Coordinates of C-alpha atoms in Angstrom, one line a residue:
M378 CA -25.5 -23.6 -12.2
N379 CA -24.5 -26.4 -14.4
V380 CA -21.5 -26.3 -16.8
T381 CA -23.5 -24.9 -19.7
Q382 CA -24.9 -22.1 -17.5
K383 CA -21.4 -21.3 -16.1
L384 CA -20.0 -21.1 -19.6
A385 CA -22.8 -18.7 -20.6
A386 CA -22.1 -16.5 -17.6
L387 CA -18.4 -16.6 -18.4
R388 CA -19.1 -15.5 -22.0
E389 CA -21.2 -12.6 -20.8
A390 CA -18.4 -11.5 -18.5
M391 CA -15.9 -11.8 -21.4
K392 CA -18.1 -9.7 -23.6
S393 CA -18.4 -7.0 -20.9
Q394 CA -14.6 -6.8 -20.6
G395 CA -14.0 -6.8 -24.4
L396 CA -12.4 -10.3 -24.3
D397 CA -12.5 -12.6 -27.3
A398 CA -11.3 -15.6 -25.3
W399 CA -10.6 -16.7 -21.8
I400 CA -8.0 -19.2 -20.6
V401 CA -8.6 -21.2 -17.4
P402 CA -5.3 -23.0 -16.5
S403 CA -4.7 -25.5 -13.7
A404 CA -2.6 -23.1 -11.6
D405 CA -2.4 -20.8 -8.6
P406 CA 0.1 -18.0 -7.6
H407 CA 2.6 -20.7 -6.7
L408 CA 2.2 -22.7 -9.9
S409 CA 1.5 -25.8 -7.9
E410 CA 0.5 -29.2 -9.2
Y411 CA -2.2 -29.7 -6.6
L412 CA -4.3 -26.6 -5.9
P413 CA -6.2 -25.2 -3.0
E414 CA -10.0 -25.2 -3.8
H415 CA -9.9 -21.4 -4.2
W416 CA -8.0 -21.7 -7.4
Q417 CA -9.7 -24.7 -8.9
A418 CA -11.6 -22.6 -11.5
R419 CA -11.0 -25.0 -14.3
V420 CA -12.9 -27.7 -12.3
Y421 CA -15.7 -25.2 -11.6
F422 CA -16.2 -24.1 -15.1
S423 CA -15.7 -27.4 -17.0
G424 CA -16.7 -30.2 -14.5
F425 CA -13.5 -32.0 -15.3
T426 CA -11.9 -33.1 -12.0
G427 CA -8.5 -34.3 -13.2
S428 CA -5.4 -32.7 -11.6
V429 CA -4.1 -31.1 -14.9
G430 CA -5.9 -29.5 -17.9
T431 CA -6.5 -26.2 -19.5
L432 CA -9.9 -24.8 -20.5
V433 CA -10.2 -22.3 -23.3
V434 CA -13.5 -20.5 -24.0
T435 CA -14.3 -18.2 -27.0
A436 CA -17.6 -16.6 -27.9
D437 CA -18.8 -19.8 -29.7
Q438 CA -16.3 -22.6 -28.9
A439 CA -14.8 -24.2 -25.8
G440 CA -12.1 -26.8 -25.5
L441 CA -10.3 -28.7 -22.7
W442 CA -6.7 -29.7 -23.4
V443 CA -5.5 -32.7 -21.4
D444 CA -2.8 -35.4 -21.7
S445 CA -3.4 -39.1 -22.4
R446 CA -3.8 -39.9 -18.7
Y447 CA -7.1 -38.2 -18.7
W448 CA -8.6 -38.7 -22.1
E449 CA -11.2 -41.2 -21.1
Q450 CA -12.1 -39.4 -17.8
A451 CA -12.4 -36.1 -19.6
A452 CA -14.6 -37.5 -22.4
A453 CA -17.0 -38.8 -19.8
Q454 CA -17.1 -35.7 -17.7
L455 CA -17.4 -33.3 -20.6
A456 CA -20.3 -35.1 -22.3
G457 CA -23.1 -32.7 -23.0
S458 CA -21.2 -29.7 -21.7
G459 CA -20.4 -28.1 -25.0
I460 CA -16.7 -28.3 -24.2
E461 CA -14.7 -30.3 -26.8
L462 CA -12.0 -32.7 -25.6
Q463 CA -8.6 -31.7 -27.1
K464 CA -6.1 -34.5 -26.8
L465 CA -2.6 -33.2 -26.0
G466 CA -0.1 -34.8 -28.3
K467 CA -2.7 -35.3 -31.0
V468 CA -3.8 -31.8 -31.5
A469 CA -2.2 -28.4 -31.6
P470 CA -1.5 -26.7 -28.2
F471 CA -4.3 -24.4 -27.1
S472 CA -2.1 -21.3 -27.8
D473 CA -1.8 -22.3 -31.5
W474 CA -5.5 -23.1 -31.6
L475 CA -6.4 -19.6 -30.3
A476 CA -4.0 -18.0 -32.8
Q477 CA -5.8 -19.9 -35.6
V478 CA -9.4 -19.3 -34.6
L479 CA -9.2 -15.7 -33.3
P480 CA -9.2 -12.7 -35.7
Q481 CA -6.5 -10.1 -36.0
N482 CA -6.2 -7.7 -32.9
A483 CA -8.2 -10.0 -30.7
T484 CA -7.9 -9.9 -26.9
V485 CA -7.3 -13.0 -24.8
G486 CA -7.8 -12.9 -21.0
V487 CA -6.3 -15.0 -18.2
A488 CA -6.1 -14.4 -14.4
A489 CA -2.6 -13.0 -13.5
D490 CA -2.4 -15.1 -10.4
M491 CA -2.8 -18.3 -12.5
L492 CA -0.2 -17.5 -15.1
A493 CA 3.6 -18.1 -14.9
L494 CA 5.9 -15.5 -16.3
S495 CA 7.3 -18.1 -18.7
D496 CA 3.8 -19.0 -19.9
Q497 CA 3.0 -15.3 -20.5
R498 CA 6.0 -15.0 -22.7
E499 CA 5.1 -18.1 -24.7
L500 CA 1.6 -17.0 -25.3
E501 CA 2.7 -13.5 -26.4
A502 CA 5.2 -15.0 -28.8
V503 CA 2.5 -17.3 -30.4
F504 CA 0.0 -14.4 -30.6
A505 CA 2.4 -11.8 -32.0
D506 CA 1.8 -12.5 -35.7
K507 CA -1.9 -11.7 -35.4
N508 CA -1.4 -8.9 -32.9
I509 CA -3.5 -10.7 -30.4
R510 CA -3.2 -9.0 -27.0
L511 CA -3.0 -10.8 -23.7
N512 CA -5.0 -9.2 -20.9
T513 CA -4.2 -10.2 -17.3
E514 CA -6.1 -7.4 -15.6
H515 CA -9.2 -9.4 -14.5
D516 CA -10.2 -12.6 -12.8
L517 CA -13.6 -13.3 -14.3
A518 CA -14.2 -16.2 -12.0
D519 CA -14.7 -13.8 -9.1
G520 CA -17.9 -12.4 -10.4
I521 CA -19.4 -15.8 -11.4
W522 CA -18.2 -18.3 -8.8
Q523 CA -20.5 -17.1 -6.0
D524 CA -19.5 -19.7 -3.4
R525 CA -15.8 -19.7 -4.3
P526 CA -13.9 -21.2 -1.4
S527 CA -11.8 -18.8 0.7
L528 CA -8.1 -19.3 1.1
P529 CA -7.1 -22.2 3.4
S530 CA -6.4 -21.4 7.0
S531 CA -4.7 -24.5 8.4
E532 CA -2.1 -24.3 11.1
I533 CA 1.6 -23.9 10.2
Y534 CA 3.9 -26.0 12.4
V535 CA 7.5 -27.0 12.8
H536 CA 8.7 -30.2 11.2
D537 CA 9.7 -32.3 14.2
A538 CA 13.4 -31.7 14.9
A539 CA 14.0 -35.4 15.3
F540 CA 13.4 -35.8 11.5
V541 CA 15.3 -32.6 10.4
S542 CA 18.9 -33.0 9.4
E543 CA 19.7 -29.3 8.6
T544 CA 18.7 -26.0 10.2
A545 CA 16.8 -23.3 8.3
T546 CA 19.8 -21.0 9.0
S547 CA 22.1 -23.4 7.2
K548 CA 19.8 -23.9 4.3
L549 CA 19.4 -20.1 3.9
A550 CA 23.2 -19.8 3.9
R551 CA 23.4 -22.3 1.0
V552 CA 20.8 -20.4 -0.9
R553 CA 22.6 -17.1 -0.4
A554 CA 25.8 -18.6 -1.6
A555 CA 24.1 -19.7 -4.8
M556 CA 22.6 -16.2 -5.1
A557 CA 26.0 -14.7 -4.9
E558 CA 27.3 -17.0 -7.6
Q559 CA 24.6 -15.6 -9.9
Q560 CA 25.1 -12.0 -8.7
A561 CA 21.6 -11.8 -7.4
A562 CA 20.9 -9.3 -4.6
W563 CA 17.4 -10.8 -4.1
H564 CA 15.7 -14.1 -4.6
L565 CA 11.9 -14.6 -4.8
I566 CA 10.5 -18.1 -4.1
S567 CA 6.9 -18.8 -4.7
S568 CA 6.9 -22.6 -4.9
L569 CA 5.4 -23.9 -1.7
D570 CA 7.6 -27.1 -1.4
D571 CA 10.8 -25.0 -1.6
I572 CA 9.5 -22.6 1.1
A573 CA 8.5 -25.5 3.4
W574 CA 11.9 -27.1 2.9
L575 CA 13.9 -24.0 3.5
T576 CA 12.0 -23.0 6.7
N577 CA 11.6 -26.5 8.1
L578 CA 7.9 -25.7 8.5
R579 CA 4.9 -27.7 7.3
G580 CA 1.2 -27.0 6.9
D581 CA -2.0 -28.4 5.4
D582 CA -3.2 -25.8 2.9
V583 CA -3.1 -28.3 -0.1
S584 CA -4.6 -31.7 0.2
Y585 CA -2.0 -34.5 0.5
N586 CA 1.0 -32.0 0.4
P587 CA 2.3 -30.7 3.8
V588 CA 2.8 -27.1 2.5
F589 CA 1.3 -23.7 3.3
L590 CA 0.5 -20.6 1.1
S591 CA 3.4 -18.2 1.3
H592 CA 6.1 -16.4 -0.6
L593 CA 9.7 -16.0 0.6
L594 CA 11.8 -13.0 -0.4
I595 CA 15.5 -13.5 0.4
G596 CA 18.0 -10.7 0.4
E597 CA 21.7 -10.7 1.1
Q598 CA 21.1 -9.9 4.8
T599 CA 17.3 -10.3 5.2
A600 CA 14.6 -12.8 4.6
T601 CA 10.8 -12.3 4.7
L602 CA 8.1 -14.9 4.7
F603 CA 4.8 -13.5 3.3
V604 CA 2.1 -15.5 5.0
D605 CA -1.0 -15.2 7.0
E606 CA 0.6 -14.8 10.4
S607 CA -2.4 -16.0 12.3
K608 CA -1.7 -19.5 10.9
L609 CA 1.7 -19.7 12.5
N610 CA 1.7 -21.6 15.8
A611 CA 3.9 -20.4 18.6
D612 CA 6.7 -22.9 17.8
A613 CA 6.7 -21.8 14.1
K614 CA 7.0 -18.2 15.1
T615 CA 9.9 -19.0 17.4
A616 CA 11.6 -21.1 14.6
L617 CA 11.3 -18.2 12.1
Q618 CA 12.8 -15.8 14.6
A619 CA 15.7 -18.1 15.3
A620 CA 16.4 -18.3 11.5
A621 CA 16.2 -14.5 11.3
I622 CA 13.2 -14.7 8.9
D623 CA 10.7 -11.8 9.2
V624 CA 7.0 -12.2 8.6
A625 CA 4.7 -10.0 6.4
P626 CA 1.1 -10.4 5.2
Y627 CA 0.6 -12.9 2.4
D628 CA -1.0 -10.3 0.1
K629 CA 1.9 -7.8 0.4
I630 CA 4.4 -9.7 -1.8
A631 CA 3.8 -7.7 -4.9
Q632 CA 4.3 -4.5 -3.0
A633 CA 7.6 -5.8 -1.6
V634 CA 8.8 -6.8 -5.0
G635 CA 8.0 -3.3 -6.1
E636 CA 10.6 -1.9 -3.7
I637 CA 13.5 -4.0 -5.1
S638 CA 16.3 -2.0 -6.9
D639 CA 18.9 -4.7 -7.5
G640 CA 19.0 -8.0 -9.4
L641 CA 16.2 -10.5 -8.6
L642 CA 16.6 -14.2 -9.0
I643 CA 13.4 -16.1 -9.9
N644 CA 12.3 -19.3 -11.5
P645 CA 10.0 -18.0 -14.4
N646 CA 8.2 -21.3 -14.4
K647 CA 7.3 -21.0 -10.8
T648 CA 6.6 -17.2 -10.5
A649 CA 3.2 -15.8 -11.3
V650 CA 2.6 -12.6 -13.3
S651 CA 0.6 -11.1 -10.4
T652 CA 3.6 -11.5 -8.0
L653 CA 5.8 -9.4 -10.3
A654 CA 3.2 -6.8 -11.2
Q655 CA 4.9 -4.0 -9.4
L656 CA 8.5 -4.9 -10.2
P657 CA 10.4 -1.7 -11.2
S658 CA 11.2 -1.7 -14.9
G659 CA 14.9 -1.2 -14.3
V660 CA 15.5 -4.3 -12.1
Q661 CA 17.4 -7.1 -13.8
L662 CA 15.7 -10.4 -13.7
I663 CA 18.1 -13.4 -13.2
E664 CA 16.2 -16.5 -14.3
S665 CA 17.0 -20.0 -13.4
I666 CA 15.8 -22.9 -11.3
N667 CA 15.5 -22.1 -7.6
P668 CA 18.7 -23.2 -5.8
S669 CA 16.5 -24.8 -3.1
T670 CA 14.9 -27.1 -5.7
L671 CA 18.3 -28.6 -6.4
F672 CA 19.3 -28.8 -2.7
K673 CA 16.1 -30.4 -1.4
S674 CA 16.2 -33.1 -4.2
V675 CA 19.3 -34.5 -2.6
K676 CA 18.4 -36.2 0.7
S677 CA 21.0 -36.5 3.4
D678 CA 22.1 -39.9 4.8
A679 CA 20.0 -39.0 7.9
D680 CA 17.0 -38.2 5.7
L681 CA 17.3 -41.5 3.9
A682 CA 17.6 -43.4 7.2
H683 CA 14.2 -41.9 8.2
V684 CA 12.8 -42.7 4.8
R685 CA 13.8 -46.4 5.2
E686 CA 11.9 -46.5 8.5
A687 CA 8.9 -44.9 6.9
M688 CA 9.0 -47.5 4.2
R689 CA 9.1 -50.3 6.8
Q690 CA 6.0 -48.8 8.5
D691 CA 4.3 -48.3 5.2
G692 CA 5.1 -51.9 4.2
A693 CA 3.7 -53.3 7.4
A694 CA 0.5 -51.3 6.9
L695 CA 0.2 -52.8 3.4
C696 CA 0.7 -56.3 4.7
G697 CA -2.3 -55.7 7.0
F698 CA -4.3 -54.2 4.1
F699 CA -3.6 -57.0 1.6
A700 CA -4.3 -59.7 4.2
E701 CA -7.7 -58.1 4.9
F702 CA -8.4 -57.7 1.2
E703 CA -7.6 -61.3 0.4
R704 CA -9.6 -62.5 3.4
N705 CA -12.6 -60.5 2.1
L706 CA -12.2 -62.0 -1.3
A707 CA -12.0 -65.5 0.0
N708 CA -15.1 -65.0 2.2
G709 CA -17.1 -63.4 -0.5
T710 CA -17.3 -60.1 1.3
A711 CA -18.5 -57.3 -1.1
M712 CA -15.9 -54.7 -1.9
N713 CA -15.7 -51.9 -4.3
E714 CA -13.0 -49.5 -5.5
L715 CA -13.9 -46.9 -2.9
D716 CA -13.4 -49.4 -0.1
I717 CA -9.8 -49.8 -1.0
D718 CA -9.0 -46.2 -0.1
T719 CA -10.9 -46.5 3.2
M720 CA -9.1 -49.8 4.1
L721 CA -5.6 -48.4 3.2
H722 CA -6.1 -45.3 5.2
A723 CA -7.2 -47.3 8.2
H724 CA -4.1 -49.5 8.2
R725 CA -1.7 -46.7 7.5
S726 CA -3.1 -44.4 10.1
R727 CA -2.2 -46.9 12.8
R728 CA 1.5 -46.7 12.0
P729 CA 3.9 -44.5 13.9
N730 CA 4.4 -40.9 12.6
F731 CA 1.6 -41.2 10.0
V732 CA 0.3 -37.8 9.0
S733 CA -1.9 -38.2 5.9
L734 CA -2.1 -39.8 2.5
S735 CA 0.3 -38.4 0.0
F736 CA -2.3 -38.4 -2.9
N737 CA -5.8 -39.6 -3.7
T738 CA -5.7 -43.4 -3.8
I739 CA -6.1 -44.8 -7.3
A740 CA -7.9 -48.2 -7.2
G741 CA -8.9 -49.3 -10.7
Y742 CA -10.5 -52.7 -11.4
N743 CA -10.2 -54.1 -14.9
A744 CA -11.1 -51.4 -17.4
N745 CA -10.7 -48.6 -14.8
G746 CA -7.1 -49.7 -14.3
A747 CA -6.4 -48.7 -17.9
L748 CA -6.9 -45.1 -16.8
P749 CA -3.5 -44.1 -15.3
H750 CA -5.0 -41.4 -13.0
Y751 CA -8.4 -42.9 -12.5
S752 CA -10.3 -41.9 -9.4
A753 CA -13.4 -43.7 -8.2
T754 CA -16.1 -41.4 -6.9
P755 CA -19.4 -42.1 -5.0
E756 CA -21.2 -41.5 -8.4
A757 CA -19.0 -43.8 -10.4
F758 CA -17.1 -46.8 -9.1
S759 CA -16.8 -50.5 -9.8
Q760 CA -17.4 -53.6 -7.6
I761 CA -14.4 -55.9 -7.2
S762 CA -15.8 -59.2 -8.1
G763 CA -15.5 -61.9 -10.8
N764 CA -12.2 -62.2 -12.6
G765 CA -9.7 -59.6 -13.4
L766 CA -6.8 -57.3 -12.3
L767 CA -7.0 -54.6 -9.6
L768 CA -4.5 -51.8 -9.8
I769 CA -3.8 -49.9 -6.6
D770 CA -1.6 -46.8 -6.5
S771 CA -1.4 -45.2 -3.1
G772 CA 1.0 -43.5 -0.7
A773 CA 1.3 -41.7 2.6
Q774 CA 3.0 -38.9 4.4
Y775 CA 5.0 -39.7 7.5
L776 CA 7.1 -37.3 9.5
G777 CA 10.1 -39.2 8.2
G778 CA 9.3 -39.6 4.6
T779 CA 6.8 -39.7 1.7
T780 CA 5.7 -43.0 0.1
D781 CA 4.2 -43.9 -3.3
I782 CA 3.6 -47.5 -4.4
T783 CA 1.6 -49.3 -7.1
R784 CA 0.7 -53.0 -7.0
V785 CA -1.5 -55.1 -9.2
V786 CA -3.3 -58.1 -7.7
P787 CA -5.4 -60.8 -9.4
V788 CA -9.0 -61.3 -8.6
G789 CA -10.4 -64.7 -9.4
D790 CA -9.0 -66.2 -12.6
I791 CA -6.8 -64.2 -15.0
S792 CA -6.0 -64.9 -18.6
D793 CA -2.7 -65.8 -20.3
E794 CA -2.7 -62.4 -22.0
Q795 CA -3.0 -60.6 -18.6
K796 CA -0.1 -62.7 -17.3
R797 CA 2.0 -61.8 -20.3
D798 CA 1.3 -58.1 -19.9
Y799 CA 2.0 -58.2 -16.1
T800 CA 5.3 -60.0 -16.7
L801 CA 6.4 -57.5 -19.3
V802 CA 5.8 -54.7 -16.9
L803 CA 7.7 -56.6 -14.2
K804 CA 10.6 -57.1 -16.5
A805 CA 10.7 -53.4 -17.3
H806 CA 10.6 -52.6 -13.6
I807 CA 13.5 -54.9 -12.9
A808 CA 15.5 -53.6 -15.9
L809 CA 15.5 -50.1 -14.4
A810 CA 15.9 -51.3 -10.8
E811 CA 19.1 -53.2 -11.8
T812 CA 20.7 -50.5 -13.9
V813 CA 24.0 -48.8 -13.0
F814 CA 24.6 -45.4 -14.5
P815 CA 27.2 -42.5 -14.5
E816 CA 26.8 -39.8 -11.8
N817 CA 25.2 -36.7 -13.2
I818 CA 23.7 -38.5 -16.2
S819 CA 20.6 -36.8 -17.6
S820 CA 17.7 -38.7 -15.9
P821 CA 15.4 -38.8 -19.0
V822 CA 17.9 -41.0 -20.9
L823 CA 17.4 -43.8 -18.4
D824 CA 13.8 -44.3 -19.6
A825 CA 14.9 -46.4 -22.6
I826 CA 16.5 -48.9 -20.3
C827 CA 13.2 -49.4 -18.5
R828 CA 11.1 -49.6 -21.6
K829 CA 13.3 -52.0 -23.5
P830 CA 11.4 -55.2 -22.5
L831 CA 8.1 -53.5 -23.5
W832 CA 9.4 -52.1 -26.7
Q833 CA 10.8 -55.4 -27.7
A834 CA 7.2 -56.7 -27.4
Q835 CA 6.0 -53.6 -29.3
C836 CA 4.2 -52.3 -26.2
E837 CA 4.3 -48.8 -24.8
Y838 CA 2.8 -46.5 -22.2
G839 CA 2.0 -42.8 -22.3
H840 CA 3.2 -41.5 -19.0
G841 CA 6.8 -41.0 -17.7
T842 CA 8.6 -43.8 -15.8
G843 CA 9.8 -41.8 -12.9
H844 CA 9.3 -38.6 -10.9
G845 CA 11.2 -37.2 -8.0
V846 CA 9.7 -37.6 -4.5
G847 CA 10.0 -35.2 -1.5
Y848 CA 11.0 -35.8 2.1
F849 CA 7.7 -35.4 4.0
M850 CA 6.9 -33.2 1.1
N851 CA 5.2 -33.3 -2.3
V852 CA 4.9 -36.8 -3.8
H853 CA 5.9 -35.2 -7.1
E854 CA 9.0 -33.0 -7.1
G855 CA 11.8 -32.1 -9.4
P856 CA 14.2 -31.6 -10.9
Q857 CA 14.8 -35.2 -12.1
V858 CA 12.4 -37.0 -14.2
I859 CA 12.7 -40.4 -16.0
A860 CA 10.8 -39.8 -19.2
Y861 CA 12.1 -39.7 -22.7
Q862 CA 9.4 -37.1 -23.6
A863 CA 11.0 -34.6 -21.3
K864 CA 12.9 -31.7 -22.9
P865 CA 16.6 -31.8 -22.2
N866 CA 17.6 -29.8 -19.1
P867 CA 20.9 -29.6 -17.3
N868 CA 19.0 -29.7 -14.0
H869 CA 18.0 -33.3 -14.8
A870 CA 21.4 -34.5 -13.6
M871 CA 21.2 -37.6 -11.3
K872 CA 22.8 -36.9 -7.9
I873 CA 23.5 -39.2 -5.0
G874 CA 20.6 -39.0 -2.5
M875 CA 17.8 -38.3 -5.0
I876 CA 14.6 -40.4 -4.6
T877 CA 12.7 -41.3 -7.7
S878 CA 9.8 -43.5 -8.7
N879 CA 10.3 -46.6 -10.9
E880 CA 6.8 -47.2 -12.4
P881 CA 6.5 -48.7 -15.9
G882 CA 3.0 -49.7 -17.0
L883 CA 0.9 -51.2 -19.8
Y884 CA -2.7 -50.3 -20.4
R885 CA -5.3 -51.8 -22.6
S886 CA -8.3 -49.5 -23.0
G887 CA -11.5 -51.0 -21.9
K888 CA -9.8 -54.1 -20.5
W889 CA -7.1 -53.7 -17.8
G890 CA -4.1 -51.7 -16.6
I891 CA -0.9 -52.7 -15.0
R892 CA 1.7 -50.6 -13.3
I893 CA 4.4 -51.7 -10.8
E894 CA 6.0 -48.9 -8.8
N895 CA 8.7 -48.7 -6.1
L896 CA 10.6 -45.7 -4.9
V897 CA 14.4 -45.9 -5.4
A898 CA 17.3 -43.8 -4.1
N899 CA 20.5 -42.9 -6.0
R900 CA 23.5 -44.4 -4.2
A901 CA 27.2 -44.6 -5.1
V902 CA 28.4 -48.0 -6.3
E903 CA 30.2 -49.8 -3.5
N904 CA 33.6 -51.3 -4.3
P905 CA 33.6 -50.1 -7.9
Q906 CA 35.3 -52.3 -10.5
E907 CA 36.5 -49.3 -12.4
T908 CA 37.5 -45.8 -11.4
D909 CA 38.9 -44.4 -14.7
F910 CA 35.5 -43.4 -16.0
G911 CA 34.1 -41.4 -13.1
K912 CA 31.7 -42.3 -10.3
F913 CA 28.8 -44.6 -11.0
L914 CA 25.5 -44.9 -9.2
Y915 CA 22.9 -47.6 -8.7
F916 CA 19.3 -47.6 -7.4
E917 CA 18.6 -48.7 -3.9
T918 CA 15.0 -49.9 -3.8
L919 CA 13.3 -48.3 -0.8
T920 CA 9.7 -49.5 -1.1
L921 CA 9.1 -52.7 1.0
C922 CA 6.0 -54.7 -0.2
P923 CA 5.7 -58.0 -2.0
I924 CA 5.2 -57.9 -5.8
D925 CA 2.4 -60.4 -6.5
T926 CA 3.9 -63.5 -8.2
R927 CA 0.6 -65.1 -9.1
P928 CA 0.2 -63.2 -12.4
I929 CA 3.8 -63.9 -13.6
D930 CA 4.4 -66.0 -16.7
K931 CA 7.6 -67.6 -15.4
A932 CA 8.5 -68.7 -19.0
L933 CA 9.1 -65.1 -19.9
M934 CA 11.4 -64.4 -17.0
T935 CA 15.2 -64.7 -17.3
A936 CA 17.2 -66.4 -14.5
E937 CA 18.6 -63.0 -13.6
E938 CA 15.2 -61.4 -13.3
T939 CA 13.9 -64.2 -11.2
A940 CA 17.0 -63.9 -8.9
W941 CA 16.3 -60.1 -8.5
L942 CA 12.7 -60.7 -7.5
N943 CA 13.6 -63.4 -5.1
A944 CA 16.3 -61.3 -3.5
Y945 CA 13.8 -58.4 -3.2
H946 CA 11.3 -60.5 -1.5
A947 CA 13.8 -61.9 0.9
K948 CA 14.7 -58.3 1.9
V949 CA 11.0 -57.4 2.2
R950 CA 10.4 -60.4 4.5
E951 CA 13.5 -59.7 6.6
E952 CA 12.6 -56.0 7.1
L953 CA 8.8 -56.4 7.7
L954 CA 8.6 -59.6 9.8
P955 CA 9.4 -57.8 13.1
L956 CA 6.6 -55.4 12.4
V957 CA 3.7 -57.7 11.6
D958 CA 1.8 -60.5 13.3
G959 CA -1.4 -62.6 12.8
E960 CA -2.9 -62.6 9.3
A961 CA -0.6 -59.8 8.1
K962 CA 2.4 -62.0 9.0
D963 CA 0.9 -65.1 7.3
W964 CA 0.2 -63.0 4.2
L965 CA 3.8 -61.6 4.2
L966 CA 5.3 -65.1 4.4
L967 CA 3.1 -66.4 1.7
R968 CA 3.7 -63.6 -0.8
T969 CA 7.4 -63.5 -0.3
E970 CA 8.0 -67.2 -1.1
A971 CA 10.7 -67.6 -3.8
I972 CA 9.7 -68.6 -7.3

């Protein structure tokens, strides 16, 4: 079926169930950012393949709500589908839209395993004035999506002990101490990265993220992992036994929650309605961020040592890639955006402890680079030829760390305007890289420091400046985020050991896009000048790869900014030289020359 036929079938199913509207979010029972194919119903029904978006269908209308990263992609993929693009930030949220277009006493449906408890409450509050009822009893996709993928069945294995700095037993003890502080007898964790961190296990159930489908229910004396036991290899079973973690079937979590009689700690943003369906009415819900989310955001010194080595290996791989790329350009060898991903994977996969990519490579040439989350496909991609700018955002999973880096390289001749834009983004990147800030400061406020050079030139970008990064874990993790758009949250406090991205950008629709990204770690200022005002932190830049100096307008750079760039390149050269040879070495030496 095409999208039009799928929507027609969905509307028939809605009618049979007495539903006036159906919501298809980008979610699964773990409220993950990246989803197993089984839960990619929004992709199935809309044809839009971006990672985030919400489809809403009524009897005679359909809309897809997406943020600015995806406006151009969604417009192209929705063409002729009958689904109207709804630009988040410029239109009302889908909940308000539904409250406006639906009649009194209407019924709106959504699958219970794709709806967070917090989202259920928000929808019910918006719908209350018109007595619109929310129905979570059905999953209409089941009856329409005939070839719906089954749940993933990849092996679950132990994270190599050489890269683990704390036992699962110790981590559980820390979580139980946090539970006691909040007077919680039980704690339910559904977020996959928290579970992988706590158990020191890894899997491959979600592309690019080394996690596995499971729930973890922790009591004062017991802990149970709800998982498909057949996926656990022998070492994983032994590790769980050593940590006194029992195993139960994945689909029995709701039943287990139904047997709880004391206070239950949950994160309502990360717990699906389906998981709590059998919760006894008298049980007190204690709602806050999962303690493990806070704990895993702070990497130990041993973790950071492994991350630095992963960055060296990743940097060496990138030297080989860029050397090959520039040789191909010089020789006139044809290349397209899809080739970039293939070449990067080939170079990274040769490095020690490589596991996989950490997300789908973004390689956007000229106008495609103006789409922050652009993804070339076999049906739509650009050749890399002529003159312009190529944006490459890529990363990898290593046993000792997760990488995420964006570089922009010139192809042929570039204009003065492109050089100006590139230099403004570089100045913004350096502004954040150089900043010193109080410990525990709310991370979103740091955004203004980064954006100052761009704002002074009356330029702006729509995405955040920084996201947390896991340790051989999800490339996007919380709680910290550097984005002025973020709602204030006490969990945004910047702690020593956190790893965050530094990625300002500038995008000109239909022309080009620029983003320069390194990962940075929060470190305590050494030899502080002052001690009367508390502890101050700085960013240690972890990523090791030259920032192309050819597109720089040196007249726009201050002496301090030039000194920072030269010092960074000196460090990159020193760290990577022992790991490269041949054309990769020649490229490294050339691209780290001082300006």
